[in-house]
Amino acid sequence: MFQKISLALATALLATASHAADPAWPAARPITLIVPFSAGGSVDATARLVAQKLGERLKQSVVVDNVAGAGGAIGVNKAVHANADGYTLVMGADSPIAIAKLVNPAAVRYDALKDLAPVAMVNTAPLVLVARGNLPVASLGDTLQLAQKQPGKISYATSGIGTILHLAMERISDQAKAQFVHVPYKGGGQIVTDVAGGQVDLAMLISVTAMPQIQAGKLKPLAVTSDKRLPELPNVPTVAETPALKGYQMVSWAGIFAPARTPAAVVDKLNHEVNAVLAMPDVKAKLAEQGAVAAGGGTPAQFGQFVQAEQARYAQIVKAARITAD
């Protein structure tokens, strides 16, 4: 009887231990990739493309979880407080990662540089300054002259206060000594409608959002914020080609992060696999269609250094323009 009880107990303990043991990552369960914005946006589209290819390489499902709100801060905060086991990641973008805390320190409870582990840069995308069709300008230079003649009269829309779009336009305003009126929106869809309809004069948009509208003739492109012209918009000059804005360059970016203290081996494995995904010709082509450029090839440490440098640059712009969430 005692031997039978001991054998049964040993079997039960063995089963419990086997159940409790976590198989080598990522075999245990699907990986969640948080997108801190609503479905259908540019970051969401990129995340879904990468998630599918990454899942195929890892032989494990990568499930996209849209957690929108507060300009991306809610989704990033969820990732910060997730278990650091490699099963929760976040597709972080410039605004909630490197800008939000500068603009609204009381509301943004996380420090992305300390509370997240950089995994891999995914892509960069230039911004495009567009105008309503009947605005009497043909270039960014014309627009600056108009704003200087009518200070505080020319309006521009972005997807919110403290976004990369807002900072990009404030930098133009500061560098060219031209005053514009900022009209913040909650999303790109309504911006396109209102600029096309003449309710707002200008808009700063991510190329992914702007490209289809420009090609459809709904918006008039004035300049792109990258250091080179876009192949998809060869006749649209860069901001830096305007004499008053020499040296100007700003791009939107996105990358994958994990909660801080995620095992280094997991981070390195993810970095390797994400870089492999971004090297795929079909992935590069899909991103290029959207006006974005696939990153890839860098290490987690290099991505972390990039984010740190970007935050320092944004801090100067926020301070100079006195940007606050209020």
mmCIF file of C-alpha atoms in Angstrom:
data_model
loop_
_atom_site.group_PDB
_atom_site.id
_atom_site.type_symbol
_atom_site.label_atom_id
_atom_site.label_comp_id
_atom_site.label_asym_id
_atom_site.label_seq_id
_atom_site.Cartn_x
_atom_site.Cartn_y
_atom_site.Cartn_z
ATOM 1 C CA MET A 1 0.000 0.000 0.000
ATOM 2 C CA PHE A 2 2.774 2.448 0.993
ATOM 3 C CA GLN A 3 4.686 1.678 -2.205
ATOM 4 C CA LYS A 4 1.519 2.302 -4.288
ATOM 5 C CA ILE A 5 0.900 5.644 -2.518
ATOM 6 C CA SER A 6 4.561 6.662 -2.973
ATOM 7 C CA LEU A 7 4.440 5.715 -6.638
ATOM 8 C CA ALA A 8 1.198 7.663 -7.135
ATOM 9 C CA LEU A 9 2.655 10.690 -5.322
ATOM 10 C CA ALA A 10 5.835 10.566 -7.345
ATOM 11 C CA THR A 11 3.838 10.341 -10.577
ATOM 12 C CA ALA A 12 1.691 13.317 -9.540
ATOM 13 C CA LEU A 13 4.737 15.401 -8.617
ATOM 14 C CA LEU A 14 6.404 14.517 -11.896
ATOM 15 C CA ALA A 15 3.309 15.556 -13.831
ATOM 16 C CA THR A 16 3.101 18.824 -11.883
ATOM 17 C CA ALA A 17 6.770 19.564 -12.506
ATOM 18 C CA SER A 18 6.363 18.777 -16.176
ATOM 19 C CA HIS A 19 3.345 21.121 -16.417
ATOM 20 C CA ALA A 20 5.153 23.896 -14.563
ATOM 21 C CA ALA A 21 8.299 23.689 -16.662
ATOM 22 C CA ASP A 22 8.442 26.377 -19.364
ATOM 23 C CA PRO A 23 9.639 24.888 -22.635
ATOM 24 C CA ALA A 24 12.377 26.720 -24.502
ATOM 25 C CA TRP A 25 11.092 30.019 -25.848
ATOM 26 C CA PRO A 26 8.959 30.404 -27.949
ATOM 27 C CA ALA A 27 7.478 26.915 -27.878
ATOM 28 C CA ALA A 28 5.177 27.401 -24.887
ATOM 29 C CA ARG A 29 2.484 29.672 -26.337
ATOM 30 C CA PRO A 30 1.744 32.387 -28.926
ATOM 31 C CA ILE A 31 3.595 35.708 -28.760
ATOM 32 C CA THR A 32 1.566 38.914 -28.387
ATOM 33 C CA LEU A 33 2.696 41.980 -30.331
ATOM 34 C CA ILE A 34 0.990 45.050 -28.891
ATOM 35 C CA VAL A 35 0.223 47.829 -31.353
ATOM 36 C CA PRO A 36 -0.441 50.991 -29.339
ATOM 37 C CA PHE A 37 -2.732 52.423 -32.012
ATOM 38 C CA SER A 38 -6.043 51.462 -33.588
ATOM 39 C CA ALA A 39 -6.291 48.940 -36.407
ATOM 40 C CA GLY A 40 -5.866 50.216 -39.926
ATOM 41 C CA GLY A 41 -3.132 52.778 -39.316
ATOM 42 C CA SER A 42 0.408 52.767 -40.644
ATOM 43 C CA VAL A 43 1.996 51.239 -37.519
ATOM 44 C CA ASP A 44 -0.706 48.564 -37.425
ATOM 45 C CA ALA A 45 -0.138 47.653 -41.085
ATOM 46 C CA THR A 46 3.604 47.325 -40.517
ATOM 47 C CA ALA A 47 3.102 45.288 -37.346
ATOM 48 C CA ARG A 48 0.788 42.805 -39.075
ATOM 49 C CA LEU A 49 3.221 42.350 -41.952
ATOM 50 C CA VAL A 50 6.125 41.683 -39.582
ATOM 51 C CA ALA A 51 4.030 39.519 -37.216
ATOM 52 C CA GLN A 52 3.013 37.141 -39.986
ATOM 53 C CA LYS A 53 6.558 36.663 -41.279
ATOM 54 C CA LEU A 54 8.047 36.463 -37.788
ATOM 55 C CA GLY A 55 5.525 33.797 -36.796
ATOM 56 C CA GLU A 56 6.471 31.727 -39.823
ATOM 57 C CA ARG A 57 10.153 31.885 -38.929
ATOM 58 C CA LEU A 58 9.609 31.130 -35.230
ATOM 59 C CA LYS A 59 7.002 28.444 -35.976
ATOM 60 C CA GLN A 60 4.798 30.105 -33.393
ATOM 61 C CA SER A 61 1.828 32.437 -33.772
ATOM 62 C CA VAL A 62 2.488 36.149 -33.301
ATOM 63 C CA VAL A 63 -0.838 37.766 -32.434
ATOM 64 C CA VAL A 64 -1.378 41.510 -32.898
ATOM 65 C CA ASP A 65 -3.169 43.207 -30.001
ATOM 66 C CA ASN A 66 -4.379 46.757 -30.704
ATOM 67 C CA VAL A 67 -4.332 48.783 -27.478
ATOM 68 C CA ALA A 68 -5.062 52.353 -28.570
ATOM 69 C CA GLY A 69 -5.360 55.511 -26.519
ATOM 70 C CA ALA A 70 -3.424 58.527 -25.248
ATOM 71 C CA GLY A 71 -1.359 58.765 -28.423
ATOM 72 C CA GLY A 72 0.036 55.269 -27.964
ATOM 73 C CA ALA A 73 0.964 55.630 -24.297
ATOM 74 C CA ILE A 74 -1.660 53.161 -23.034
ATOM 75 C CA GLY A 75 -0.399 50.338 -25.237
ATOM 76 C CA VAL A 76 3.237 51.015 -24.404
ATOM 77 C CA ASN A 77 2.380 51.110 -20.686
ATOM 78 C CA LYS A 78 0.715 47.700 -21.014
ATOM 79 C CA ALA A 79 3.910 46.299 -22.500
ATOM 80 C CA VAL A 80 6.024 47.879 -19.766
ATOM 81 C CA HIS A 81 4.018 46.001 -17.113
ATOM 82 C CA ALA A 82 3.857 42.664 -18.943
ATOM 83 C CA ASN A 83 5.893 39.636 -17.882
ATOM 84 C CA ALA A 84 9.461 39.888 -19.142
ATOM 85 C CA ASP A 85 9.439 36.410 -20.665
ATOM 86 C CA GLY A 86 9.538 37.120 -24.396
ATOM 87 C CA TYR A 87 5.840 36.452 -24.943
ATOM 88 C CA THR A 88 4.774 40.122 -24.963
ATOM 89 C CA LEU A 89 6.300 42.678 -27.318
ATOM 90 C CA VAL A 90 5.263 46.128 -28.491
ATOM 91 C CA MET A 91 5.603 47.845 -31.852
ATOM 92 C CA GLY A 92 6.800 51.155 -30.489
ATOM 93 C CA ALA A 93 6.868 54.327 -32.549
ATOM 94 C CA ASP A 94 8.591 57.664 -32.095
ATOM 95 C CA SER A 95 5.742 59.551 -30.414
ATOM 96 C CA PRO A 96 4.855 57.235 -27.478
ATOM 97 C CA ILE A 97 8.420 55.976 -27.060
ATOM 98 C CA ALA A 98 10.582 59.093 -27.309
ATOM 99 C CA ILE A 99 8.282 62.146 -27.237
ATOM 100 C CA ALA A 100 5.247 61.569 -24.992
ATOM 101 C CA LYS A 101 7.057 61.850 -21.657
ATOM 102 C CA LEU A 102 8.717 65.096 -22.764
ATOM 103 C CA VAL A 103 5.361 66.683 -23.533
ATOM 104 C CA ASN A 104 3.220 65.241 -20.746
ATOM 105 C CA PRO A 105 5.464 63.938 -17.932
ATOM 106 C CA ALA A 106 2.624 63.859 -15.384
ATOM 107 C CA ALA A 107 0.489 61.473 -17.437
ATOM 108 C CA VAL A 108 3.160 59.226 -18.975
ATOM 109 C CA ARG A 109 4.186 56.933 -16.151
ATOM 110 C CA TYR A 110 6.872 54.958 -17.946
ATOM 111 C CA ASP A 111 10.408 55.791 -19.021
ATOM 112 C CA ALA A 112 10.917 53.974 -22.303
ATOM 113 C CA LEU A 113 14.695 54.123 -22.013
ATOM 114 C CA LYS A 114 14.577 52.279 -18.672
ATOM 115 C CA ASP A 115 11.358 50.262 -18.754
ATOM 116 C CA LEU A 116 11.701 48.682 -22.196
ATOM 117 C CA ALA A 117 14.373 46.578 -23.862
ATOM 118 C CA PRO A 118 15.011 47.602 -27.485
ATOM 119 C CA VAL A 119 14.823 44.603 -29.807
ATOM 120 C CA ALA A 120 15.054 45.800 -33.403
ATOM 121 C CA MET A 121 14.440 48.826 -35.577
ATOM 122 C CA VAL A 122 11.726 47.978 -38.113
ATOM 123 C CA ASN A 123 11.310 50.898 -40.483
ATOM 124 C CA THR A 124 11.567 54.589 -41.073
ATOM 125 C CA ALA A 125 9.068 56.682 -42.993
ATOM 126 C CA PRO A 126 9.428 60.291 -44.083
ATOM 127 C CA LEU A 127 6.715 62.823 -43.477
ATOM 128 C CA VAL A 128 5.009 64.792 -46.228
ATOM 129 C CA LEU A 129 3.754 68.356 -45.944
ATOM 130 C CA VAL A 130 0.566 68.676 -48.014
ATOM 131 C CA ALA A 131 -1.810 71.537 -48.783
ATOM 132 C CA ARG A 132 -5.412 72.011 -49.791
ATOM 133 C CA GLY A 133 -5.724 72.145 -53.549
ATOM 134 C CA ASN A 134 -6.757 75.804 -53.745
ATOM 135 C CA LEU A 135 -4.117 77.212 -51.390
ATOM 136 C CA PRO A 136 -2.233 79.740 -53.578
ATOM 137 C CA VAL A 137 1.200 78.146 -53.166
ATOM 138 C CA ALA A 138 3.300 75.870 -55.365
ATOM 139 C CA SER A 139 6.153 75.104 -52.975
ATOM 140 C CA LEU A 140 7.214 75.135 -49.353
ATOM 141 C CA GLY A 141 9.041 78.403 -50.044
ATOM 142 C CA ASP A 142 5.784 79.975 -51.217
ATOM 143 C CA THR A 143 4.062 78.657 -48.108
ATOM 144 C CA LEU A 144 6.635 80.214 -45.793
ATOM 145 C CA GLN A 145 6.272 83.561 -47.542
ATOM 146 C CA LEU A 146 2.490 83.380 -47.194
ATOM 147 C CA ALA A 147 2.766 82.551 -43.492
ATOM 148 C CA GLN A 148 5.211 85.423 -42.964
ATOM 149 C CA LYS A 149 2.809 87.847 -44.676
ATOM 150 C CA GLN A 150 -0.157 86.483 -42.703
ATOM 151 C CA PRO A 151 1.284 85.425 -39.322
ATOM 152 C CA GLY A 152 -1.035 83.202 -37.337
ATOM 153 C CA LYS A 153 -3.466 82.800 -40.231
ATOM 154 C CA ILE A 154 -2.224 79.689 -42.053
ATOM 155 C CA SER A 155 -3.397 76.511 -40.286
ATOM 156 C CA TYR A 156 -1.896 73.034 -40.291
ATOM 157 C CA ALA A 157 -3.241 69.730 -39.014
ATOM 158 C CA THR A 158 -1.467 66.824 -37.337
ATOM 159 C CA SER A 159 -2.610 63.746 -35.471
ATOM 160 C CA GLY A 160 -2.031 65.382 -32.100
ATOM 161 C CA ILE A 161 0.002 67.583 -29.782
ATOM 162 C CA GLY A 162 3.482 66.241 -29.180
ATOM 163 C CA THR A 163 3.480 63.801 -32.085
ATOM 164 C CA ILE A 164 6.398 63.524 -34.489
ATOM 165 C CA LEU A 165 4.186 65.357 -37.007
ATOM 166 C CA HIS A 166 3.696 68.274 -34.626
ATOM 167 C CA LEU A 167 7.388 68.484 -33.803
ATOM 168 C CA ALA A 168 8.342 68.346 -37.484
ATOM 169 C CA MET A 169 6.154 71.337 -38.310
ATOM 170 C CA GLU A 170 7.248 73.285 -35.239
ATOM 171 C CA ARG A 171 10.841 72.794 -36.309
ATOM 172 C CA ILE A 172 10.016 74.240 -39.743
ATOM 173 C CA SER A 173 8.217 77.153 -38.099
ATOM 174 C CA ASP A 174 11.119 77.876 -35.753
ATOM 175 C CA GLN A 175 13.871 77.485 -38.333
ATOM 176 C CA ALA A 176 12.109 79.570 -41.009
ATOM 177 C CA LYS A 177 10.666 82.163 -38.576
ATOM 178 C CA ALA A 178 7.126 81.623 -39.858
ATOM 179 C CA GLN A 179 4.022 81.401 -37.684
ATOM 180 C CA PHE A 180 1.380 78.727 -38.287
ATOM 181 C CA VAL A 181 -1.730 77.718 -36.333
ATOM 182 C CA HIS A 182 -1.689 74.091 -35.137
ATOM 183 C CA VAL A 183 -4.961 72.155 -35.388
ATOM 184 C CA PRO A 184 -4.545 68.795 -33.602
ATOM 185 C CA TYR A 185 -6.705 65.835 -34.640
ATOM 186 C CA LYS A 186 -7.120 62.318 -33.283
ATOM 187 C CA GLY A 187 -6.371 60.512 -36.533
ATOM 188 C CA GLY A 188 -5.281 60.837 -40.138
ATOM 189 C CA GLY A 189 -8.611 60.042 -41.797
ATOM 190 C CA GLN A 190 -10.388 63.207 -40.698
ATOM 191 C CA ILE A 191 -7.302 65.295 -41.458
ATOM 192 C CA VAL A 192 -7.382 64.201 -45.094
ATOM 193 C CA THR A 193 -11.090 64.996 -45.349
ATOM 194 C CA ASP A 194 -10.725 68.463 -43.839
ATOM 195 C CA VAL A 195 -7.640 69.509 -45.803
ATOM 196 C CA ALA A 196 -9.151 68.239 -49.058
ATOM 197 C CA GLY A 197 -12.348 70.107 -48.164
ATOM 198 C CA GLY A 198 -10.531 73.360 -47.407
ATOM 199 C CA GLN A 199 -11.247 73.520 -43.664
ATOM 200 C CA VAL A 200 -7.496 73.410 -42.929
ATOM 201 C CA ASP A 201 -4.724 74.844 -45.099
ATOM 202 C CA LEU A 202 -1.932 72.323 -44.541
ATOM 203 C CA ALA A 203 -1.216 68.974 -42.941
ATOM 204 C CA MET A 204 1.902 67.107 -41.932
ATOM 205 C CA LEU A 205 1.312 63.410 -42.604
ATOM 206 C CA ILE A 206 3.349 60.230 -42.520
ATOM 207 C CA SER A 207 4.120 59.167 -46.086
ATOM 208 C CA VAL A 208 2.105 55.960 -45.640
ATOM 209 C CA THR A 209 -1.027 58.054 -45.042
ATOM 210 C CA ALA A 210 -0.242 60.790 -47.537
ATOM 211 C CA MET A 211 0.765 58.749 -50.572
ATOM 212 C CA PRO A 212 -2.661 57.380 -51.630
ATOM 213 C CA GLN A 213 -4.282 60.786 -51.149
ATOM 214 C CA ILE A 214 -1.632 62.537 -53.228
ATOM 215 C CA GLN A 215 -1.898 59.944 -55.994
ATOM 216 C CA ALA A 216 -5.685 60.384 -55.977
ATOM 217 C CA GLY A 217 -5.266 64.145 -56.413
ATOM 218 C CA LYS A 218 -6.944 64.991 -53.107
ATOM 219 C CA LEU A 219 -3.913 66.692 -51.563
ATOM 220 C CA LYS A 220 -1.145 68.892 -52.981
ATOM 221 C CA PRO A 221 2.336 67.768 -51.865
ATOM 222 C CA LEU A 222 4.808 70.525 -50.973
ATOM 223 C CA ALA A 223 7.821 68.778 -49.442
ATOM 224 C CA VAL A 224 9.098 65.575 -47.852
ATOM 225 C CA THR A 225 11.099 65.569 -44.618
ATOM 226 C CA SER A 226 13.686 62.948 -45.572
ATOM 227 C CA ASP A 227 17.204 63.827 -46.728
ATOM 228 C CA LYS A 228 16.426 62.579 -50.248
ATOM 229 C CA ARG A 229 13.392 62.785 -52.495
ATOM 230 C CA LEU A 230 11.079 59.788 -52.456
ATOM 231 C CA PRO A 231 11.209 57.559 -55.553
ATOM 232 C CA GLU A 232 7.395 57.479 -55.408
ATOM 233 C CA LEU A 233 7.264 61.317 -55.438
ATOM 234 C CA PRO A 234 10.257 62.312 -57.565
ATOM 235 C CA ASN A 235 8.922 65.805 -58.308
ATOM 236 C CA VAL A 236 8.355 66.703 -54.656
ATOM 237 C CA PRO A 237 11.435 68.387 -53.122
ATOM 238 C CA THR A 238 12.787 67.769 -49.668
ATOM 239 C CA VAL A 239 12.254 70.351 -46.942
ATOM 240 C CA ALA A 240 16.018 70.904 -46.908
ATOM 241 C CA GLU A 241 15.925 72.077 -50.541
ATOM 242 C CA THR A 242 14.182 75.233 -49.324
ATOM 243 C CA PRO A 243 17.003 77.760 -48.639
ATOM 244 C CA ALA A 244 15.706 78.723 -45.192
ATOM 245 C CA LEU A 245 15.616 75.076 -44.104
ATOM 246 C CA LYS A 246 18.999 73.688 -45.112
ATOM 247 C CA GLY A 247 20.040 70.652 -43.075
ATOM 248 C CA TYR A 248 16.465 69.804 -42.109
ATOM 249 C CA GLN A 249 15.622 66.121 -41.757
ATOM 250 C CA MET A 250 13.027 64.279 -39.668
ATOM 251 C CA VAL A 251 11.519 60.849 -40.172
ATOM 252 C CA SER A 252 8.979 58.766 -38.366
ATOM 253 C CA TRP A 253 10.220 55.402 -37.140
ATOM 254 C CA ALA A 254 8.962 52.211 -35.539
ATOM 255 C CA GLY A 255 10.635 49.303 -33.821
ATOM 256 C CA ILE A 256 9.991 46.330 -31.596
ATOM 257 C CA PHE A 257 10.547 46.485 -27.851
ATOM 258 C CA ALA A 258 10.192 43.978 -25.008
ATOM 259 C CA PRO A 259 9.646 44.627 -21.308
ATOM 260 C CA ALA A 260 12.871 45.443 -19.474
ATOM 261 C CA ARG A 261 14.636 42.411 -17.975
ATOM 262 C CA THR A 262 13.518 40.139 -20.818
ATOM 263 C CA PRO A 263 16.297 37.501 -21.083
ATOM 264 C CA ALA A 264 19.127 38.684 -23.325
ATOM 265 C CA ALA A 265 19.076 35.386 -25.225
ATOM 266 C CA VAL A 266 15.427 35.971 -26.160
ATOM 267 C CA VAL A 267 16.089 39.584 -27.204
ATOM 268 C CA ASP A 268 19.037 38.511 -29.361
ATOM 269 C CA LYS A 269 17.023 35.727 -30.974
ATOM 270 C CA LEU A 270 14.171 38.129 -31.725
ATOM 271 C CA ASN A 271 16.591 40.679 -33.149
ATOM 272 C CA HIS A 272 18.064 38.059 -35.489
ATOM 273 C CA GLU A 273 14.651 36.897 -36.682
ATOM 274 C CA VAL A 274 13.187 40.392 -37.143
ATOM 275 C CA ASN A 275 16.257 41.416 -39.153
ATOM 276 C CA ALA A 276 15.790 38.336 -41.309
ATOM 277 C CA VAL A 277 12.148 39.274 -41.924
ATOM 278 C CA LEU A 278 13.101 42.833 -42.898
ATOM 279 C CA ALA A 279 15.642 41.495 -45.398
ATOM 280 C CA MET A 280 12.932 39.637 -47.340
ATOM 281 C CA PRO A 281 12.370 41.204 -50.776
ATOM 282 C CA ASP A 282 8.573 41.040 -50.492
ATOM 283 C CA VAL A 283 8.641 42.765 -47.091
ATOM 284 C CA LYS A 284 10.923 45.511 -48.399
ATOM 285 C CA ALA A 285 8.682 45.960 -51.427
ATOM 286 C CA LYS A 286 5.517 46.162 -49.322
ATOM 287 C CA LEU A 287 7.026 48.806 -47.047
ATOM 288 C CA ALA A 288 8.329 50.745 -50.057
ATOM 289 C CA GLU A 289 4.799 50.861 -51.487
ATOM 290 C CA GLN A 290 3.826 52.739 -48.348
ATOM 291 C CA GLY A 291 6.751 55.152 -48.643
ATOM 292 C CA ALA A 292 8.602 53.449 -45.788
ATOM 293 C CA VAL A 293 12.116 52.014 -45.713
ATOM 294 C CA ALA A 294 12.832 48.673 -44.068
ATOM 295 C CA ALA A 295 15.494 48.903 -41.380
ATOM 296 C CA GLY A 296 17.140 45.728 -40.156
ATOM 297 C CA GLY A 297 20.725 44.672 -39.647
ATOM 298 C CA GLY A 298 21.297 46.546 -36.399
ATOM 299 C CA THR A 299 21.786 45.130 -32.925
ATOM 300 C CA PRO A 300 19.535 45.776 -29.910
ATOM 301 C CA ALA A 301 22.255 48.037 -28.473
ATOM 302 C CA GLN A 302 22.427 50.093 -31.663
ATOM 303 C CA PHE A 303 18.652 50.510 -31.687
ATOM 304 C CA GLY A 304 18.762 51.627 -28.060
ATOM 305 C CA GLN A 305 21.428 54.223 -28.882
ATOM 306 C CA PHE A 306 19.292 55.487 -31.768
ATOM 307 C CA VAL A 307 16.245 55.926 -29.513
ATOM 308 C CA GLN A 308 18.337 57.755 -26.915
ATOM 309 C CA ALA A 309 19.692 60.148 -29.561
ATOM 310 C CA GLU A 310 16.211 60.752 -30.973
ATOM 311 C CA GLN A 311 14.797 61.562 -27.540
ATOM 312 C CA ALA A 312 17.586 64.085 -26.955
ATOM 313 C CA ARG A 313 16.820 65.744 -30.303
ATOM 314 C CA TYR A 314 13.089 65.843 -29.627
ATOM 315 C CA ALA A 315 13.730 67.356 -26.199
ATOM 316 C CA GLN A 316 15.406 70.360 -27.840
ATOM 317 C CA ILE A 317 12.439 70.877 -30.196
ATOM 318 C CA VAL A 318 9.880 70.549 -27.396
ATOM 319 C CA LYS A 319 11.779 73.045 -25.268
ATOM 320 C CA ALA A 320 12.284 75.556 -28.096
ATOM 321 C CA ALA A 321 8.618 75.426 -29.134
ATOM 322 C CA ARG A 322 7.342 75.264 -25.533
ATOM 323 C CA ILE A 323 5.154 72.278 -26.411
ATOM 324 C CA THR A 324 2.991 70.911 -23.603
ATOM 325 C CA ALA A 325 -0.042 68.642 -23.516
ATOM 326 C CA ASP A 326 -2.174 71.494 -22.129
#
